Short mmCIF file of C-alpha atoms and ligand atoms in Angstrom, two decimals:
data_model
loop_
_atom_site.label_atom_id
_atom_site.label_comp_id
_atom_site.label_asym_id
_atom_site.label_seq_id
_atom_site.Cartn_x
_atom_site.Cartn_y
_atom_site.Cartn_z
CA MET X 565 0.00 0.00 0.00
CA GLU X 566 2.86 2.36 0.76
CA LYS X 567 4.38 1.71 -2.65
CA LYS X 568 1.02 2.29 -4.29
CA LEU X 569 0.75 5.63 -2.55
CA LYS X 570 4.26 6.65 -3.61
CA ASP X 571 3.52 5.60 -7.20
CA LEU X 572 0.29 7.63 -7.19
CA ASP X 573 2.21 10.60 -5.83
CA LYS X 574 4.74 10.35 -8.67
CA GLU X 575 2.06 9.80 -11.33
CA ALA X 576 0.00 12.77 -10.11
CA LEU X 577 2.96 15.14 -9.97
CA GLU X 578 4.03 14.25 -13.51
CA LYS X 579 0.52 14.74 -14.88
CA ILE X 580 0.14 18.04 -13.04
CA LYS X 581 3.40 19.38 -14.41
CA LYS X 582 2.42 18.45 -17.97
CA SER X 583 -1.08 19.94 -17.82
CA ASN X 584 -1.43 23.16 -19.75
CA ASP X 585 -4.90 24.39 -18.88
CA ILE X 586 -7.07 24.94 -15.84
CA GLU X 587 -9.74 22.50 -17.01
CA ARG X 588 -7.20 19.69 -17.17
CA LEU X 589 -6.08 20.50 -13.59
CA GLU X 590 -9.66 20.28 -12.39
CA LYS X 591 -9.93 16.83 -13.97
CA LEU X 592 -6.72 15.68 -12.21
CA GLN X 593 -8.08 16.90 -8.89
CA VAL X 594 -11.09 14.63 -9.40
CA GLU X 595 -8.94 11.74 -10.70
CA PHE X 596 -6.70 11.63 -7.59
CA LEU X 597 -8.49 13.37 -4.75
CA GLY X 598 -12.17 13.21 -5.73
CA LYS X 599 -14.78 11.04 -4.00
CA ASN X 600 -13.90 8.13 -6.26
CA GLY X 601 -10.32 9.26 -6.83
CA LYS X 602 -7.26 7.04 -6.75
CA VAL X 603 -5.79 8.35 -3.44
CA THR X 604 -9.21 8.30 -1.79
CA ALA X 605 -9.62 4.65 -2.82
CA VAL X 606 -6.34 3.77 -1.07
CA LEU X 607 -7.38 5.60 2.08
CA ARG X 608 -10.66 3.74 2.06
CA GLY X 609 -8.76 0.39 2.08
CA MET X 610 -6.87 1.31 5.26
CA GLY X 611 -9.43 -0.39 7.46
CA LYS X 612 -8.01 -3.73 6.41
CA LEU X 613 -4.52 -2.87 7.70
CA SER X 614 -3.10 -4.08 10.99
CA PRO X 615 -3.30 -1.57 13.89
CA GLU X 616 0.51 -1.05 13.79
CA LYS X 617 0.60 -0.32 10.06
CA ARG X 618 -2.41 1.97 10.05
CA PRO X 619 -0.80 5.14 11.51
CA VAL X 620 2.27 4.80 9.28
CA VAL X 621 0.24 4.41 6.10
CA GLY X 622 -2.25 7.01 7.30
CA LYS X 623 0.54 9.55 7.76
CA LEU X 624 1.98 8.79 4.34
CA ALA X 625 -1.46 8.97 2.69
CA ASN X 626 -2.03 12.42 4.20
CA GLU X 627 1.39 13.58 3.06
CA VAL X 628 0.67 12.38 -0.47
CA LYS X 629 -2.72 14.06 -0.43
CA GLU X 630 -1.27 17.36 0.80
CA ASN X 631 1.56 17.12 -1.69
CA ILE X 632 -0.83 16.63 -4.62
CA GLU X 633 -3.08 19.43 -3.37
CA GLY X 634 -0.09 21.75 -3.05
CA GLU X 635 1.16 20.95 -6.54
CA LEU X 636 -2.31 21.48 -8.01
CA LYS X 637 -2.48 24.87 -6.35
CA THR X 638 0.98 25.95 -7.53
CA ARG X 639 0.28 24.87 -11.09
CA LEU X 640 -3.12 26.57 -11.02
CA ASN X 641 -1.48 29.85 -10.00
CA GLU X 642 1.12 29.51 -12.73
CA LEU X 643 -1.56 28.90 -15.37
CA LYS X 644 -3.66 31.83 -14.13
CA LYS X 645 -0.67 34.14 -14.38
CA GLU X 646 0.07 32.94 -17.91
CA GLU X 647 -3.55 33.47 -18.88
CA GLU X 648 -3.52 37.00 -17.43
CA LYS X 649 -0.33 37.78 -19.33
CA GLU X 650 -1.93 36.61 -22.58
CA ARG X 651 -5.05 38.65 -21.92
CA LEU X 652 -3.07 41.81 -21.19
CA LYS X 653 -1.01 41.27 -24.32
CA LYS X 654 -4.21 41.09 -26.38
CA GLU X 655 -5.71 44.13 -24.69
CA THR X 656 -2.71 46.37 -25.14
CA ILE X 657 -3.82 49.77 -26.44
CA ASP X 658 -1.78 52.29 -28.28
CA ILE X 659 -2.09 55.36 -26.11
CA THR X 660 -0.44 57.49 -28.76
CA LEU X 661 -3.50 57.12 -31.07
CA PRO X 662 -5.72 60.24 -31.16
CA GLY X 663 -8.94 59.72 -29.13
CA ALA X 664 -12.46 59.60 -30.61
CA GLU X 665 -14.02 63.05 -30.72
CA VAL X 666 -16.74 63.61 -28.09
CA SER X 667 -19.39 65.79 -29.67
CA ARG X 668 -20.77 68.51 -27.38
CA GLY X 669 -24.43 69.44 -27.31
CA ARG X 670 -25.47 73.09 -27.32
CA LEU X 671 -28.55 75.17 -26.66
CA HIS X 672 -31.08 75.84 -29.40
CA PRO X 673 -31.27 79.58 -30.31
CA MET X 674 -34.84 79.66 -28.93
CA GLN X 675 -33.57 78.30 -25.63
CA LEU X 676 -30.74 80.86 -25.63
CA ILE X 677 -33.07 83.82 -26.01
CA ILE X 678 -35.59 82.42 -23.51
CA GLY X 679 -32.81 81.95 -20.94
CA GLN X 680 -31.49 85.48 -21.49
CA LEU X 681 -34.96 87.04 -21.16
CA GLU X 682 -35.93 85.01 -18.09
CA ASP X 683 -32.68 86.06 -16.39
CA LEU X 684 -33.33 89.69 -17.21
CA PHE X 685 -36.93 89.65 -15.92
CA LEU X 686 -35.95 87.79 -12.75
CA ARG X 687 -33.36 90.51 -12.13
CA MET X 688 -36.10 93.13 -12.55
CA GLY X 689 -38.16 91.43 -9.83
CA PHE X 690 -40.61 89.47 -12.01
CA SER X 691 -41.62 85.90 -11.16
CA ILE X 692 -42.40 83.15 -13.67
CA GLU X 693 -45.91 81.70 -14.15
CA GLU X 694 -47.16 78.85 -16.32
CA GLY X 695 -50.39 78.15 -18.18
CA PRO X 696 -51.84 75.33 -20.31
CA ASP X 697 -51.43 75.07 -24.11
CA VAL X 698 -55.00 73.75 -24.43
CA GLU X 699 -57.19 76.60 -23.22
CA THR X 700 -60.86 77.38 -22.88
CA ASP X 701 -62.62 79.96 -25.00
CA TYR X 702 -63.15 82.01 -21.82
CA TYR X 703 -59.46 82.48 -20.91
CA ASN X 704 -58.19 82.85 -24.48
CA PHE X 705 -60.90 85.32 -25.62
CA GLU X 706 -63.89 86.23 -23.44
CA ALA X 707 -61.98 87.30 -20.30
CA LEU X 708 -59.67 89.34 -22.54
CA ASN X 709 -62.59 91.41 -23.76
CA ILE X 710 -62.99 89.50 -27.03
CA PRO X 711 -66.64 88.32 -26.97
CA LYS X 712 -67.99 85.61 -29.30
CA ASN X 713 -68.62 86.88 -32.86
CA HIS X 714 -66.47 89.98 -32.19
CA PRO X 715 -64.41 90.91 -35.29
CA ALA X 716 -61.24 90.99 -33.11
CA ARG X 717 -61.36 87.16 -33.14
CA ASP X 718 -60.27 87.33 -36.78
CA MET X 719 -56.91 88.75 -35.62
CA GLN X 720 -56.00 85.27 -34.38
CA ASP X 721 -57.17 82.39 -36.58
CA THR X 722 -57.74 79.55 -34.11
CA PHE X 723 -57.24 75.77 -33.92
CA TYR X 724 -60.35 74.51 -32.09
CA VAL X 725 -59.92 71.23 -30.24
CA GLU X 726 -63.37 70.18 -29.06
CA GLY X 727 -66.38 72.01 -27.64
CA ASP X 728 -65.10 74.95 -25.67
CA PHE X 729 -61.43 73.97 -25.91
CA LEU X 730 -58.83 75.41 -28.28
CA LEU X 731 -55.04 75.68 -28.67
CA ARG X 732 -54.15 79.03 -27.13
CA THR X 733 -53.48 81.65 -29.79
CA HIS X 734 -51.35 83.79 -27.43
CA THR X 735 -49.95 83.68 -23.89
CA SER X 736 -52.37 86.39 -22.68
CA PRO X 737 -54.72 83.84 -21.00
CA VAL X 738 -52.00 83.46 -18.34
CA GLN X 739 -52.68 87.12 -17.41
CA ILE X 740 -56.26 86.19 -16.48
CA ARG X 741 -55.25 83.01 -14.65
CA THR X 742 -52.72 84.98 -12.59
CA MET X 743 -55.13 87.83 -11.77
CA GLU X 744 -57.72 85.28 -10.61
CA LYS X 745 -55.15 83.40 -8.51
CA GLN X 746 -53.46 86.34 -6.82
CA GLY X 747 -54.47 89.90 -6.17
CA PRO X 748 -52.26 92.92 -6.88
CA PRO X 749 -49.42 93.72 -6.79
CA ILE X 750 -48.58 91.44 -9.73
CA ARG X 751 -45.28 91.33 -11.62
CA ILE X 752 -45.04 88.14 -13.70
CA ILE X 753 -43.87 86.75 -17.00
CA THR X 754 -44.78 83.50 -18.73
CA VAL X 755 -43.12 81.77 -21.69
CA GLY X 756 -44.78 79.22 -23.93
CA LYS X 757 -45.99 77.96 -27.28
CA CYS X 758 -48.89 79.53 -29.15
CA TYR X 759 -50.84 78.13 -32.10
CA ARG X 760 -52.54 79.86 -35.01
CA VAL X 761 -53.88 78.79 -38.40
CA ASP X 762 -51.21 80.92 -40.09
CA GLU X 763 -49.68 79.99 -43.44
CA LEU X 764 -46.03 78.95 -42.96
CA ASP X 765 -43.69 81.54 -44.50
CA ALA X 766 -40.42 83.33 -43.68
CA THR X 767 -41.90 85.12 -40.64
CA HIS X 768 -45.01 83.05 -39.73
CA SER X 769 -45.24 79.60 -38.19
CA PRO X 770 -48.45 77.84 -37.04
CA VAL X 771 -46.61 77.11 -33.77
CA PHE X 772 -44.49 79.87 -32.24
CA HIS X 773 -43.35 81.14 -28.83
CA GLN X 774 -44.43 84.17 -26.86
CA LEU X 775 -43.24 85.77 -23.66
CA GLU X 776 -46.08 87.52 -21.84
CA GLY X 777 -45.56 90.09 -19.11
CA LEU X 778 -48.08 91.54 -16.68
CA VAL X 779 -47.58 94.24 -14.04
CA ILE X 780 -50.44 95.49 -11.86
CA ASP X 781 -50.12 97.86 -8.93
CA ARG X 782 -51.19 101.31 -7.78
CA GLY X 783 -49.93 104.13 -10.00
CA ILE X 784 -48.60 102.05 -12.91
CA SER X 785 -48.40 104.12 -16.11
CA PHE X 786 -47.42 103.81 -19.76
CA SER X 787 -43.98 105.21 -18.96
CA HIS X 788 -43.28 102.15 -16.76
CA LEU X 789 -44.17 99.93 -19.72
CA LYS X 790 -41.87 101.93 -22.00
CA GLY X 791 -39.04 101.75 -19.47
CA VAL X 792 -39.25 97.95 -19.16
CA LEU X 793 -39.52 97.34 -22.91
CA ILE X 794 -36.63 99.66 -23.79
CA GLU X 795 -34.48 97.87 -21.19
CA VAL X 796 -35.38 94.51 -22.76
CA THR X 797 -34.74 95.56 -26.35
CA ARG X 798 -31.35 97.06 -25.34
CA GLU X 799 -30.35 93.86 -23.56
CA ILE X 800 -31.35 91.62 -26.48
CA PHE X 801 -30.42 93.76 -29.50
CA GLY X 802 -27.75 96.10 -28.13
CA GLU X 803 -27.72 99.91 -27.94
CA GLU X 804 -27.21 100.45 -31.68
CA ARG X 805 -30.46 98.90 -32.92
CA GLU X 806 -33.27 101.48 -33.05
CA VAL X 807 -36.62 100.83 -31.33
CA ARG X 808 -39.97 102.50 -31.98
CA PHE X 809 -43.39 102.41 -30.32
CA ARG X 810 -46.32 102.49 -32.76
CA PRO X 811 -50.02 102.97 -31.80
CA SER X 812 -52.03 99.78 -32.26
CA TYR X 813 -55.19 98.01 -31.12
CA PHE X 814 -55.83 95.05 -28.80
CA PRO X 815 -59.24 94.59 -27.14
CA PHE X 816 -57.55 93.81 -23.80
CA THR X 817 -55.32 96.91 -23.61
CA GLU X 818 -56.08 100.61 -23.90
CA PRO X 819 -54.06 102.40 -25.15
CA SER X 820 -52.20 99.75 -27.15
CA ALA X 821 -48.90 99.79 -28.97
CA GLU X 822 -46.66 97.62 -31.08
CA VAL X 823 -42.88 97.73 -30.86
CA ASP X 824 -40.54 97.45 -33.83
CA VAL X 825 -36.76 97.22 -34.09
CA SER X 826 -34.79 98.53 -37.08
CA CYS X 827 -34.19 95.87 -39.75
CA PHE X 828 -30.85 94.06 -39.33
CA LYS X 829 -30.66 93.24 -43.02
CA CYS X 830 -31.00 96.70 -44.57
CA GLN X 831 -30.18 98.80 -41.46
CA GLY X 832 -33.51 100.59 -41.88
CA GLU X 833 -33.11 101.29 -45.62
CA GLY X 834 -36.01 99.01 -46.63
CA CYS X 835 -35.77 95.45 -48.02
CA PRO X 836 -38.05 92.46 -48.71
CA LEU X 837 -37.51 91.07 -45.16
CA CYS X 838 -39.01 94.20 -43.52
CA SER X 839 -41.56 94.70 -46.33
CA ARG X 840 -39.55 97.79 -47.33
CA THR X 841 -40.47 99.59 -44.09
CA GLY X 842 -37.04 99.39 -42.45
CA TRP X 843 -38.74 98.06 -39.28
CA LEU X 844 -39.41 94.58 -37.84
CA GLU X 845 -42.30 94.07 -35.41
CA ILE X 846 -41.46 92.13 -32.25
CA LEU X 847 -44.31 92.59 -29.77
CA GLY X 848 -47.71 93.93 -28.80
CA ALA X 849 -48.33 95.81 -25.53
CA GLY X 850 -50.51 98.30 -23.70
CA MET X 851 -52.22 99.38 -20.49
CA VAL X 852 -54.53 96.62 -19.24
CA ASN X 853 -58.12 97.52 -20.21
CA PRO X 854 -60.10 98.36 -17.01
CA ARG X 855 -62.84 95.97 -18.20
CA VAL X 856 -60.33 93.10 -18.11
CA LEU X 857 -59.25 94.07 -14.56
CA GLU X 858 -62.87 94.18 -13.39
CA MET X 859 -63.73 90.82 -15.04
CA SER X 860 -60.86 89.25 -13.07
CA GLY X 861 -62.01 90.81 -9.78
CA ILE X 862 -59.48 93.69 -9.57
CA ASP X 863 -60.69 97.18 -8.64
CA SER X 864 -59.81 99.34 -11.67
CA GLU X 865 -60.33 102.54 -9.64
CA LYS X 866 -57.42 101.59 -7.40
CA TYR X 867 -55.16 99.63 -9.70
CA THR X 868 -53.70 100.06 -13.15
CA GLY X 869 -51.34 97.81 -15.06
CA PHE X 870 -49.52 97.09 -18.27
CA ALA X 871 -49.05 93.93 -20.32
CA PHE X 872 -46.98 92.86 -23.30
CA GLY X 873 -46.65 89.80 -25.54
CA MET X 874 -43.33 89.27 -27.32
CA GLY X 875 -42.93 87.03 -30.36
CA LEU X 876 -39.85 85.05 -29.31
CA ASP X 877 -39.20 83.31 -32.64
CA ARG X 878 -39.15 86.69 -34.34
CA MET X 879 -36.90 88.13 -31.65
CA ALA X 880 -34.46 85.21 -32.05
CA MET X 881 -34.51 85.77 -35.82
CA TYR X 882 -33.78 89.47 -35.49
CA LYS X 883 -31.12 88.97 -32.83
CA TYR X 884 -29.19 86.21 -34.59
CA GLU X 885 -29.92 87.57 -38.10
CA ILE X 886 -31.84 84.50 -39.25
CA GLU X 887 -33.77 85.26 -42.41
CA ASP X 888 -36.35 82.46 -42.25
CA ILE X 889 -38.36 81.30 -39.20
CA ARG X 890 -38.37 77.73 -40.58
CA HIS X 891 -34.68 77.35 -39.68
CA LEU X 892 -35.76 77.47 -36.04
CA TRP X 893 -37.99 74.41 -36.53
CA ASP X 894 -36.07 72.29 -39.07
CA ASN X 895 -33.43 71.02 -36.61
CA ASP X 896 -30.74 70.99 -39.28
CA LEU X 897 -27.48 70.41 -37.39
CA ARG X 898 -25.51 72.55 -39.84
CA PHE X 899 -27.69 75.48 -38.77
CA LEU X 900 -27.84 74.65 -35.04
CA LYS X 901 -24.06 74.22 -34.75
CA GLN X 902 -23.60 77.95 -35.33
CA PHE X 903 -24.98 78.86 -31.90
C1 LIG L 349 -50.77 89.14 -29.31
O1 LIG L 349 -50.71 87.92 -29.41
C2 LIG L 349 -51.16 89.78 -28.02
N1 LIG L 349 -51.60 88.80 -27.09
C3 LIG L 349 -49.92 90.54 -27.51
C4 LIG L 349 -50.25 91.45 -26.35
C5 LIG L 349 -50.09 90.98 -25.06
C6 LIG L 349 -50.73 92.73 -26.58
C7 LIG L 349 -50.39 91.78 -23.99
C8 LIG L 349 -51.05 93.53 -25.51
C9 LIG L 349 -50.85 93.05 -24.23
P1 LIG L 349 -49.99 89.61 -31.77
O2 LIG L 349 -51.04 88.79 -32.44
O3 LIG L 349 -49.58 90.86 -32.46
O4 LIG L 349 -50.40 89.98 -30.27
O5 LIG L 349 -48.70 88.69 -31.51
C10 LIG L 349 -47.62 89.15 -30.75
C11 LIG L 349 -46.30 88.77 -31.42
O6 LIG L 349 -46.29 87.37 -31.65
C12 LIG L 349 -46.10 89.40 -32.78
O7 LIG L 349 -45.52 90.67 -32.64
C13 LIG L 349 -45.17 88.44 -33.44
O8 LIG L 349 -43.84 88.74 -33.05
C14 LIG L 349 -45.55 87.11 -32.84
N2 LIG L 349 -46.36 86.27 -33.76
C15 LIG L 349 -47.68 86.36 -34.00
N3 LIG L 349 -48.05 85.44 -34.90
C16 LIG L 349 -46.95 84.73 -35.23
C17 LIG L 349 -46.67 83.63 -36.12
N4 LIG L 349 -47.62 83.03 -36.82
N5 LIG L 349 -45.39 83.17 -36.20
C18 LIG L 349 -44.42 83.75 -35.46
N6 LIG L 349 -44.61 84.78 -34.62
C19 LIG L 349 -45.86 85.28 -34.50
#
């Protein structure tokens, strides 16, 4: 039995040394030390030995077992190291190669102008309100002093959704919602999309953005409105661009005005972009009609206010000298990369 153990020891060590992969080592482990392995079988036969022989053979068997286990472990470590070396060799990268370019996103020109205006109004003490795109006839028209069948409805050709609902044609309904929600003093702006059945051309889109402002307090006058709007146009267009206030009409403001900036393309000379007027219209504004204040529960004897609605797509066009509003909606990367 002792010789058998020594032979097994020799056989195992030779096989272990020759094995070149981890799988083969696992098989050898089973072959010699497993439940039905060769060394285990010898150990099992020890019961038949005489009591004097048993401890001697037992000791040897344990030595052989430990020896084989040790060799298996050493060889396993060697193979693992070799494998790791191979893997690293395959994964070697050439760090002198130029890296892949990471493309950076950027803000859409609409987002740029919205951010700039919101910053400016927050600095002037305005807060920001929100309103729904799908509005009721009441908030979009009636409460703004535009009754049903009134010719002023023709000023804004409307997408009707269902029953009393429509896509808001301007951001002015947010004025009413704010007046109903909070009493004076009010100093808010709101930014959002508006929808009109307008033919798509260089300056009209059926979906466009407006920024609405509303200020209501005691003693508010037209000069306050002028002051705010001149500040805004200077910030957006710079000192050089000329600005003019022109009398206009909106049922919800009295008196009303429209504001134009001098044309960037012809510098006021007159060209097709400005319909040969030298001016580009950017917004409508005026003193809130007392009827509108009263309808929203504000005492028009005590309070006055002004409101304005800026066309943001147009303002972005005139700021960044974009000749066609469609560029703002096409999402052509060649165009967007310029901002
Ligand atoms: C209004 O929408 C009024 N609610 C503005 C207002 C608010 C007046 C508060 C008084 C007090 P108007 O329809 O003129 O007004 O539109 C305002 C601006 O929106 C225009 O000056 C223009 O810049 C822009 N706009 C109007 N229609 C379009 C369109 N189809 N595409 C792009 N911009 C448009």
